[in-house]
Coordinates of C-alpha atoms and ligand atoms in Angstrom, one line a residue:
X1 CA 4.1 -0.4 45.0
X2 CA 4.6 3.3 44.7
X3 CA 7.3 5.1 43.0
X4 CA 8.5 6.5 46.5
X5 CA 9.8 3.2 47.5
X6 CA 12.3 3.0 44.5
X7 CA 14.8 5.4 46.1
X8 CA 14.2 8.1 43.8
X9 CA 14.7 11.8 45.0
X10 CA 11.9 14.2 45.6
X11 CA 12.5 16.3 42.6
X12 CA 12.3 13.3 40.2
X13 CA 9.1 12.1 42.0
X14 CA 7.5 15.4 41.7
X15 CA 8.1 15.2 37.9
X16 CA 6.8 11.7 37.7
X17 CA 3.6 12.7 39.6
X18 CA 3.2 15.4 37.1
X19 CA 3.1 12.8 34.4
X20 CA 0.2 11.1 36.1
X21 CA 2.0 7.8 36.7
X22 CA 0.4 6.3 39.8
X23 CA 2.8 3.3 40.1
X24 CA 5.9 2.0 38.3
X25 CA 5.5 -0.5 35.6
X26 CA 7.1 -4.0 35.9
X27 CA 10.2 -3.0 33.9
X28 CA 10.6 0.3 36.0
X29 CA 10.3 -1.8 39.4
X30 CA 13.0 -4.1 38.2
X31 CA 15.3 -1.7 36.3
X32 CA 15.4 1.4 38.5
X33 CA 17.0 -0.2 41.7
X34 CA 19.6 -1.9 39.5
X35 CA 20.6 1.4 37.7
X36 CA 20.7 3.3 41.0
X37 CA 23.1 0.6 42.3
X38 CA 25.6 1.5 39.6
X39 CA 25.5 -2.0 37.9
X40 CA 25.4 -2.7 34.3
X41 CA 22.0 -3.7 33.1
X42 CA 20.6 -6.0 30.4
X43 CA 16.8 -5.4 30.0
X44 CA 14.5 -7.2 27.8
X45 CA 11.7 -4.8 27.2
X46 CA 10.2 -3.1 24.3
X47 CA 8.4 0.2 23.6
X48 CA 5.3 0.6 25.5
X49 CA 6.4 -1.0 28.8
X50 CA 7.7 2.2 30.4
X51 CA 11.2 1.2 29.8
X52 CA 12.3 4.8 29.0
X53 CA 11.5 5.9 32.5
X54 CA 13.1 2.7 33.7
X55 CA 16.4 3.9 32.6
X56 CA 15.9 7.8 32.5
X57 CA 14.6 8.2 36.1
X58 CA 17.6 6.4 37.8
X59 CA 20.0 8.0 35.3
X60 CA 18.9 11.4 36.2
X61 CA 19.1 10.6 39.9
X62 CA 22.6 9.4 39.4
X63 CA 23.7 12.3 37.5
X64 CA 22.0 14.7 40.0
X65 CA 23.4 13.3 43.1
X66 CA 27.0 13.2 41.9
X67 CA 29.4 16.2 42.6
X68 CA 28.3 19.6 41.2
X69 CA 29.3 20.5 37.7
X70 CA 32.9 21.4 37.3
X71 CA 33.4 24.8 36.2
X72 CA 33.5 25.5 32.4
X73 CA 31.7 23.6 29.8
X74 CA 29.5 20.7 31.0
X75 CA 30.7 17.4 29.5
X76 CA 28.3 14.8 28.3
X77 CA 27.8 12.5 31.3
X78 CA 25.0 10.3 29.9
X79 CA 24.7 9.0 26.4
X80 CA 21.4 7.4 25.1
X81 CA 21.6 6.0 21.7
X82 CA 18.4 5.1 19.8
X83 CA 17.9 3.7 16.4
X84 CA 15.7 6.2 14.9
X85 CA 14.9 9.8 15.0
X86 CA 11.3 9.2 16.3
X87 CA 12.5 7.3 19.2
X88 CA 15.3 9.8 19.9
X89 CA 12.8 12.6 20.0
X90 CA 10.5 10.7 22.3
X91 CA 13.2 9.7 24.7
X92 CA 14.4 13.3 24.6
X93 CA 11.0 14.5 25.5
X94 CA 10.8 12.2 28.4
X95 CA 14.3 13.1 29.6
X96 CA 13.2 16.7 29.5
X97 CA 10.0 16.1 31.3
X98 CA 11.5 14.1 34.2
X99 CA 14.4 16.4 34.7
X100 CA 12.2 19.5 34.9
X101 CA 13.1 20.1 38.6
X102 CA 16.8 19.1 38.2
X103 CA 19.7 21.2 37.1
X104 CA 20.3 18.9 34.2
X105 CA 20.6 19.9 30.6
X106 CA 19.5 17.5 27.9
X107 CA 19.7 17.5 24.1
X108 CA 18.6 15.3 21.3
X109 CA 20.5 15.2 18.2
X110 CA 19.5 13.4 15.0
X111 CA 20.0 13.8 11.3
X112 CA 17.7 15.1 8.6
X113 CA 17.8 18.5 10.3
X114 CA 20.6 21.1 10.3
X115 CA 23.7 20.3 12.3
X116 CA 24.7 23.7 13.3
X117 CA 22.1 24.4 15.9
X118 CA 23.1 21.1 17.5
X119 CA 26.7 22.0 17.5
X120 CA 25.9 25.3 19.0
X121 CA 23.9 23.7 21.9
X122 CA 26.5 21.2 22.5
X123 CA 29.0 24.2 22.8
X124 CA 26.8 25.5 25.7
X125 CA 27.1 22.2 27.7
X126 CA 24.9 19.3 27.9
X127 CA 24.6 16.6 30.6
X128 CA 22.4 14.1 28.9
X129 CA 22.6 13.6 25.1
X130 CA 20.2 11.5 23.3
X131 CA 21.3 10.6 19.7
X132 CA 20.9 8.4 16.8
X133 CA 24.4 6.8 15.9
X134 CA 24.9 8.6 12.6
X135 CA 24.5 12.1 13.6
X136 CA 26.5 11.5 16.8
X137 CA 29.5 10.4 14.7
X138 CA 29.1 13.3 12.5
X139 CA 29.1 15.7 15.4
X140 CA 32.0 13.8 16.9
X141 CA 34.0 14.0 13.6
X142 CA 33.5 17.6 13.6
X143 CA 34.8 18.0 17.1
X144 CA 31.6 19.3 18.3
X145 CA 31.4 16.7 20.9
X146 CA 33.6 15.2 23.8
X147 CA 32.5 11.7 24.8
X148 CA 35.5 11.1 27.1
X149 CA 33.4 12.1 30.3
X150 CA 30.4 9.7 29.7
X151 CA 29.6 7.9 32.8
X152 CA 26.4 6.2 31.6
X153 CA 25.7 4.7 28.3
X154 CA 22.3 3.6 27.2
X155 CA 21.7 1.4 24.1
X156 CA 17.9 1.8 23.5
X157 CA 16.4 -0.8 21.2
X158 CA 19.6 -2.6 20.6
X159 CA 18.1 -5.2 18.4
X160 CA 16.8 -2.7 16.1
X161 CA 20.0 -0.9 15.9
X162 CA 21.7 -4.1 14.9
X163 CA 19.0 -4.8 12.5
X164 CA 19.5 -1.4 10.8
X165 CA 23.2 -2.0 10.4
X166 CA 24.5 0.2 13.1
X167 CA 26.9 -2.2 14.7
X168 CA 29.9 -0.4 13.3
X169 CA 28.7 2.9 14.3
X170 CA 28.1 1.5 17.9
X171 CA 31.6 0.2 17.9
X172 CA 32.9 3.6 16.8
X173 CA 31.0 5.2 19.6
X174 CA 32.1 2.8 22.2
X175 CA 35.7 3.6 21.2
X176 CA 35.3 7.1 22.0
X177 CA 33.9 6.5 25.5
X178 CA 35.9 6.1 28.6
X179 CA 36.4 2.5 29.8
X180 CA 35.0 3.0 33.2
X181 CA 31.3 3.6 32.8
X182 CA 27.8 2.1 33.4
X183 CA 26.2 0.3 30.5
X184 CA 22.5 -0.3 30.1
X185 CA 21.3 -2.3 27.1
X186 CA 17.7 -2.5 26.3
X187 CA 16.3 -4.8 23.6
X188 CA 13.1 -6.4 22.6
X189 CA 14.6 -9.5 21.4
X190 CA 17.8 -11.2 22.3
X191 CA 19.3 -12.9 19.2
X192 CA 22.8 -14.3 19.4
X193 CA 24.2 -11.1 17.9
X194 CA 22.7 -9.1 20.7
X195 CA 24.1 -11.5 23.2
X196 CA 27.3 -11.0 21.4
X197 CA 27.2 -7.4 21.8
X198 CA 26.0 -7.5 25.3
X199 CA 28.9 -9.8 26.4
X200 CA 31.5 -7.3 25.1
X201 CA 29.7 -4.3 26.3
X202 CA 28.3 -5.2 29.8
X203 CA 30.3 -6.0 32.8
X204 CA 28.6 -8.5 35.2
X205 CA 25.2 -7.3 34.3
X206 CA 22.0 -7.7 36.1
X207 CA 19.4 -9.1 33.6
X208 CA 15.7 -8.1 34.0
X209 CA 12.9 -8.8 31.6
X210 CA 9.2 -8.1 31.3
X211 CA 6.8 -10.2 29.0
X212 CA 7.2 -9.5 25.5
X213 CA 4.1 -8.3 23.9
X214 CA 3.5 -11.4 21.9
X215 CA 3.5 -13.4 25.1
X216 CA 1.2 -10.7 26.8
X217 CA -1.0 -10.7 23.8
X218 CA -4.2 -11.2 25.5
X219 CA -4.6 -7.5 25.3
X220 CA -4.3 -7.7 21.4
X221 CA -6.8 -9.4 19.5
X222 CA -5.1 -10.7 16.4
X223 CA -6.7 -11.8 13.2
X224 CA -5.9 -12.6 9.7
X225 CA -8.0 -11.9 6.7
X226 CA -6.9 -13.9 3.5
X227 CA -7.5 -11.8 0.6
X228 CA -6.1 -11.2 -2.9
X229 CA -3.4 -8.7 -3.2
X230 CA -5.2 -6.5 -5.6
X231 CA -8.2 -6.3 -3.3
X232 CA -6.4 -5.4 -0.1
X233 CA -7.0 -1.7 -0.4
X234 CA -10.7 -2.1 -1.0
X235 CA -11.0 -4.5 2.0
X236 CA -9.2 -2.1 4.2
X237 CA -11.4 0.8 3.2
X238 CA -14.5 -1.4 3.7
X239 CA -13.3 -2.4 7.2
X240 CA -12.5 1.2 8.3
X241 CA -15.9 2.3 7.0
X242 CA -17.9 -0.6 8.3
X243 CA -16.5 -0.4 11.8
X244 CA -15.9 3.3 11.8
X245 CA -12.3 3.1 12.8
X246 CA -10.9 6.6 13.7
X247 CA -7.3 5.7 14.3
X248 CA -5.5 3.2 12.3
X249 CA -1.8 2.5 12.1
X250 CA -1.2 0.6 8.8
X251 CA 2.1 -1.0 7.9
X252 CA 3.4 -1.5 4.3
X253 CA 6.7 -3.1 3.4
X254 CA 7.9 -0.3 1.3
X255 CA 8.0 3.5 1.2
X256 CA 6.4 3.5 -2.2
X257 CA 3.8 1.2 -1.1
X258 CA 3.1 3.6 1.9
X259 CA 2.7 6.5 -0.2
X260 CA 0.6 4.7 -2.9
X261 CA -1.8 3.3 -0.1
X262 CA -2.1 6.8 1.6
X263 CA -3.0 8.3 -1.6
X264 CA -5.5 5.7 -2.4
X265 CA -7.2 5.8 1.0
X266 CA -7.4 9.6 0.7
X267 CA -9.3 9.1 -2.6
X268 CA -11.7 6.8 -0.8
X269 CA -12.4 9.7 1.5
X270 CA -10.4 8.2 4.5
X271 CA -8.0 10.9 5.6
X272 CA -4.4 9.3 5.5
X273 CA -0.7 10.2 5.5
X274 CA 2.5 8.2 5.0
X275 CA 5.4 8.2 7.3
X276 CA 8.8 6.8 6.1
X277 CA 12.4 7.5 5.7
X278 CA 12.2 9.5 2.5
X279 CA 9.9 12.1 4.1
X280 CA 11.5 15.0 5.6
X281 CA 11.7 15.2 9.4
X282 CA 9.1 18.0 9.4
X283 CA 6.7 15.9 7.3
X284 CA 7.2 13.0 9.6
X285 CA 6.6 14.9 12.8
X286 CA 3.5 16.6 11.0
X287 CA 2.0 13.5 10.0
X288 CA 2.5 11.9 13.5
X289 CA 0.9 14.8 15.4
X290 CA -2.0 15.0 12.9
X291 CA -2.5 11.3 13.5
X292 CA -2.3 11.7 17.2
X293 CA -4.6 14.6 17.2
X294 CA -7.3 12.8 15.1
X295 CA -6.9 15.1 12.1
X296 CA -6.0 12.0 10.0
X297 CA -7.6 8.6 10.5
X298 CA -4.9 6.5 8.9
X299 CA -1.2 6.6 9.3
X300 CA 0.5 4.3 6.9
X301 CA 4.1 3.5 8.0
X302 CA 7.2 1.5 7.1
X303 CA 8.5 -0.6 9.9
X304 CA 11.5 1.6 11.0
X305 CA 9.6 4.8 10.7
X306 CA 6.9 3.4 13.0
X307 CA 9.6 2.3 15.5
X308 CA 9.2 3.9 18.9
X309 CA 6.0 5.8 18.0
X310 CA 4.1 6.1 21.2
X311 CA 0.5 6.6 20.8
X312 CA -1.4 5.8 24.0
X313 CA -4.2 3.4 23.3
X314 CA -3.9 3.0 19.8
X315 CA -6.8 0.8 18.9
X316 CA -6.2 -0.7 15.5
X317 CA -2.9 -1.9 13.8
X318 CA -3.2 -3.3 10.3
X319 CA -0.5 -5.3 8.5
X320 CA -1.3 -4.4 5.0
X321 CA 1.6 -6.4 4.0
X322 CA 3.3 -8.9 6.3
X323 CA 6.8 -8.0 7.3
X324 CA 9.6 -10.1 6.0
X325 CA 11.2 -10.7 9.4
X326 CA 8.6 -12.3 11.9
X327 CA 9.9 -10.3 14.8
X328 CA 8.8 -7.2 13.1
X329 CA 5.3 -8.5 13.4
X330 CA 5.7 -8.6 17.2
X331 CA 7.0 -5.0 17.0
X332 CA 4.1 -3.9 14.9
X333 CA 1.3 -5.2 16.8
X334 CA 3.1 -3.9 19.9
X335 CA 1.8 -0.5 18.7
X336 CA -1.5 -1.4 20.0
X337 CA -3.1 -2.7 23.3
X338 CA -0.7 -0.6 25.4
X339 CA -1.3 -0.1 29.2
X340 CA -4.7 -1.1 30.1
X341 CA -6.1 -0.6 26.6
X342 CA -7.1 -3.4 24.5
X343 CA -6.2 -3.4 20.7
X344 CA -6.8 -5.1 17.5
X345 CA -4.2 -6.2 15.1
X346 CA -5.2 -7.3 11.7
X347 CA -3.3 -8.8 8.8
X348 CA -4.2 -8.8 5.2
X349 CA -2.6 -11.7 3.9
X350 CA -2.4 -12.7 0.1
X351 CA -1.3 -16.0 -1.4
X352 CA 2.3 -14.7 -1.8
X353 CA 2.6 -14.2 2.0
X354 CA 1.7 -17.7 3.2
X355 CA 5.2 -18.6 4.2
X356 CA 5.8 -15.2 5.9
X357 CA 2.5 -16.0 8.0
X358 CA 3.8 -19.4 8.8
X359 CA 7.0 -18.0 10.1
X360 CA 5.3 -15.5 12.1
X361 CA 3.1 -18.1 13.7
X362 CA 6.2 -20.1 14.5
X363 CA 7.7 -17.2 16.6
X364 CA 4.2 -16.5 18.2
X365 CA 4.0 -20.3 18.9
X366 CA 0.3 -20.1 18.0
X367 CA -2.0 -19.8 14.9
X368 CA -3.6 -16.4 14.3
X369 CA -7.4 -16.8 13.7
X370 CA -8.5 -16.4 10.2
X371 CA -11.6 -14.2 9.5
X372 CA -13.5 -14.5 6.2
X373 CA -15.5 -11.6 4.9
X374 CA -18.2 -12.3 2.3
X375 CA -17.2 -11.0 -1.0
X376 CA -13.4 -10.8 -0.2
X377 CA -12.5 -14.5 -0.4
X378 CA -9.4 -15.2 -2.2
X379 CA -9.4 -16.4 -5.8
X380 CA -8.0 -19.9 -5.6
X381 CA -6.8 -19.7 -9.2
X382 CA -4.3 -17.0 -8.3
X383 CA -0.9 -18.4 -7.9
X384 CA 1.8 -17.2 -5.4
X385 CA 4.5 -15.0 -6.9
X386 CA 7.8 -13.8 -5.1
X387 CA 7.5 -10.8 -2.9
X388 CA 9.0 -7.9 -4.7
X389 CA 9.9 -5.5 -1.7
X390 CA 9.2 -2.6 -3.9
X391 CA 11.8 -3.0 -6.5
X392 CA 9.4 -3.6 -9.2
X393 CA 8.3 0.0 -8.7
X394 CA 10.0 3.3 -9.9
X395 CA 12.8 1.8 -11.7
X396 CA 14.6 4.9 -11.9
X397 CA 14.0 6.3 -8.5
X398 CA 17.1 6.3 -7.0
X399 CA 19.9 5.3 -9.3
X400 CA 20.0 1.6 -8.1
X401 CA 21.0 0.3 -4.8
X402 CA 24.4 -1.1 -3.9
X403 CA 22.9 -4.0 -2.1
X404 CA 21.9 -7.0 -4.0
X405 CA 19.5 -9.8 -3.3
X406 CA 18.2 -12.9 -4.7
X407 CA 15.6 -10.7 -6.5
X408 CA 18.0 -8.1 -7.6
X409 CA 18.9 -4.7 -6.5
X410 CA 16.4 -2.0 -6.4
X411 CA 15.8 1.7 -6.5
X412 CA 17.4 3.4 -3.7
X413 CA 15.7 3.5 -0.5
X414 CA 12.7 1.9 -1.8
X415 CA 12.8 -1.8 -1.0
X416 CA 13.0 -4.2 2.1
X417 CA 11.4 -4.1 5.2
X418 CA 14.6 -3.0 7.0
X419 CA 16.0 0.5 6.9
X420 CA 13.2 2.0 5.3
X421 CA 12.8 5.0 7.4
X422 CA 15.7 4.6 9.7
X423 CA 18.4 6.9 10.7
X424 CA 20.6 6.4 7.8
X425 CA 18.8 9.0 5.9
X426 CA 19.4 11.5 8.6
X427 CA 23.0 12.1 7.7
X428 CA 24.0 15.1 5.7
X429 CA 26.3 13.2 3.7
X430 CA 25.3 11.0 0.6
X431 CA 27.2 7.8 1.6
X432 CA 24.8 6.9 4.5
X433 CA 21.9 7.4 2.4
X434 CA 23.1 4.8 0.1
X435 CA 23.1 2.5 3.1
X436 CA 19.3 2.7 2.8
X437 CA 19.6 0.8 -0.5
X438 CA 22.0 -1.7 0.9
X439 CA 19.6 -2.5 3.7
X440 CA 16.6 -2.3 1.8
X441 CA 17.7 -4.9 -0.7
X442 CA 17.5 -7.4 2.0
X443 CA 16.3 -10.8 0.7
X444 CA 12.9 -12.0 1.9
X445 CA 13.2 -13.4 5.5
X446 CA 16.8 -12.9 5.5
X447 CA 18.5 -12.9 8.8
X448 CA 21.1 -11.0 10.5
X449 CA 23.9 -12.3 8.6
X450 CA 22.6 -10.4 5.6
X451 CA 22.4 -7.3 7.8
X452 CA 25.9 -7.8 8.7
X453 CA 27.0 -7.9 5.0
X454 CA 25.0 -4.8 4.4
X455 CA 26.6 -3.0 7.3
X456 CA 30.0 -3.8 5.8
X457 CA 29.0 -2.4 2.6
X458 CA 27.7 0.6 4.1
X459 CA 30.4 1.5 6.4
X460 CA 33.2 0.8 3.8
X461 CA 32.9 4.5 2.8
X462 CA 32.2 6.4 6.1
X463 CA 31.0 9.8 5.9
Ligands
AMP1 P1 8.0 3.5 26.9 O1 7.8 2.0 26.9 O2 9.1 4.1 27.5 O3 7.9 4.1 25.5 O4 6.6 4.1 27.6 C1 5.4 3.9 27.0 C2 4.3 4.8 27.6 O5 4.0 4.6 29.0 C3 4.7 6.4 27.5 O6 3.6 7.0 27.1 C4 5.0 6.7 29.0 O7 4.7 8.0 29.2 C5 4.0 5.7 29.7 N1 4.5 5.5 31.0 C6 5.8 5.3 31.4 N2 5.8 4.9 32.8 C7 4.6 4.9 33.2 C8 3.9 4.5 34.5 N3 4.6 4.2 35.5 N4 2.5 4.6 34.4 C9 1.8 4.9 33.4 N5 2.3 5.3 32.3 C10 3.7 5.1 32.1

């Protein structure tokens, strides 16, 4: 099947052809006609499936085929919400590329950068706005933005937005939108919470789905190395050297852990950088482009910071520490084995993480093969300890988080697998930053209920 048969206009097809896409991906084949028909859409697809073009191409077509722009300032007609800055930037890039031959203006707004240039650009008129929720609300509060003319709303990675505690922000945004509009919801997973949101948001939606990465995992070879916690770094350096890996994305649970590991790998002579929410936007962008360009071999990332990172044919993903939430494992390994490429996902698992591994295998519905490496076998006398989520480190780092957990509150923005690196830190105001601590204090393996509690804490003091 070719793109020509999907009903897209010549200007869009030209831009698509310039991207080098020969044929639509499954999600594009399914989603594009639905969006063009004007119906609401509930799509199950994650990053790497081509979902962005799946909603962007028809959205651009709908906007460009509608009546010409009214005189005066262009109102925002399509709003795309994403959970993280990285994803916003990538979606914005795609919108820009695909609208190359259209009279469509687009803008990306997220926090962590000055708000004034964004306000100026909005004043000039924007048709498609890609935004993270925090900054969008900041702009709205400052009257820099009129959302009353939005015709199409896209919630991208809706599951992640809820995980990150954005539900209240989303509700606030929804309240600013006109009732009559088209809604598109994309999510990798469909928890009850997402279904609840979809029920309220979507009207008679068409549902489409593509295989999740964990079911299409033939492309991804998964392995577990059982190894003592203290020897993980050594084993990682050994594997990188032995197999001469040139591009490895490594996940840690905490920001501190990411920094520490990157430092240690650099000392081992393996060029590395860390990417997480405490890094400035500039540093994050730089690290990502150095990694993409091959200037550094290892990018150490926290879960949220890595969301939406799109690196073609990323060959190696390493779970230096298993995520607390099994679904994050699926998201993590989804960074590799994209398109036609095969990838390898390796998990270094210590005795503390056996339960996390069992939870992951339950979600995957299969056991991940274990590999033993001579000299790195775990010491059977070492007993499991509770997972600390970074709270044991840097006791004075952030003045203490608001959130509390079974294992106590921790330094701000250091703990937890959720929220480290997310949009919260983008906001100019201090309150949202505190949200980091609330989220980061998530108990091990806690569910969305805890996320909801944290959301309540966080938004009780809106910026
Ligand atoms: P996404 O899931 O939207 O993050 O897209 C993942 C990657 O697939 C991006 O690098 C896109 O540029 C690429 N992509 C999107 N659509 C196609 C297509 N039809 N053919 C080949 N690559 C594509």
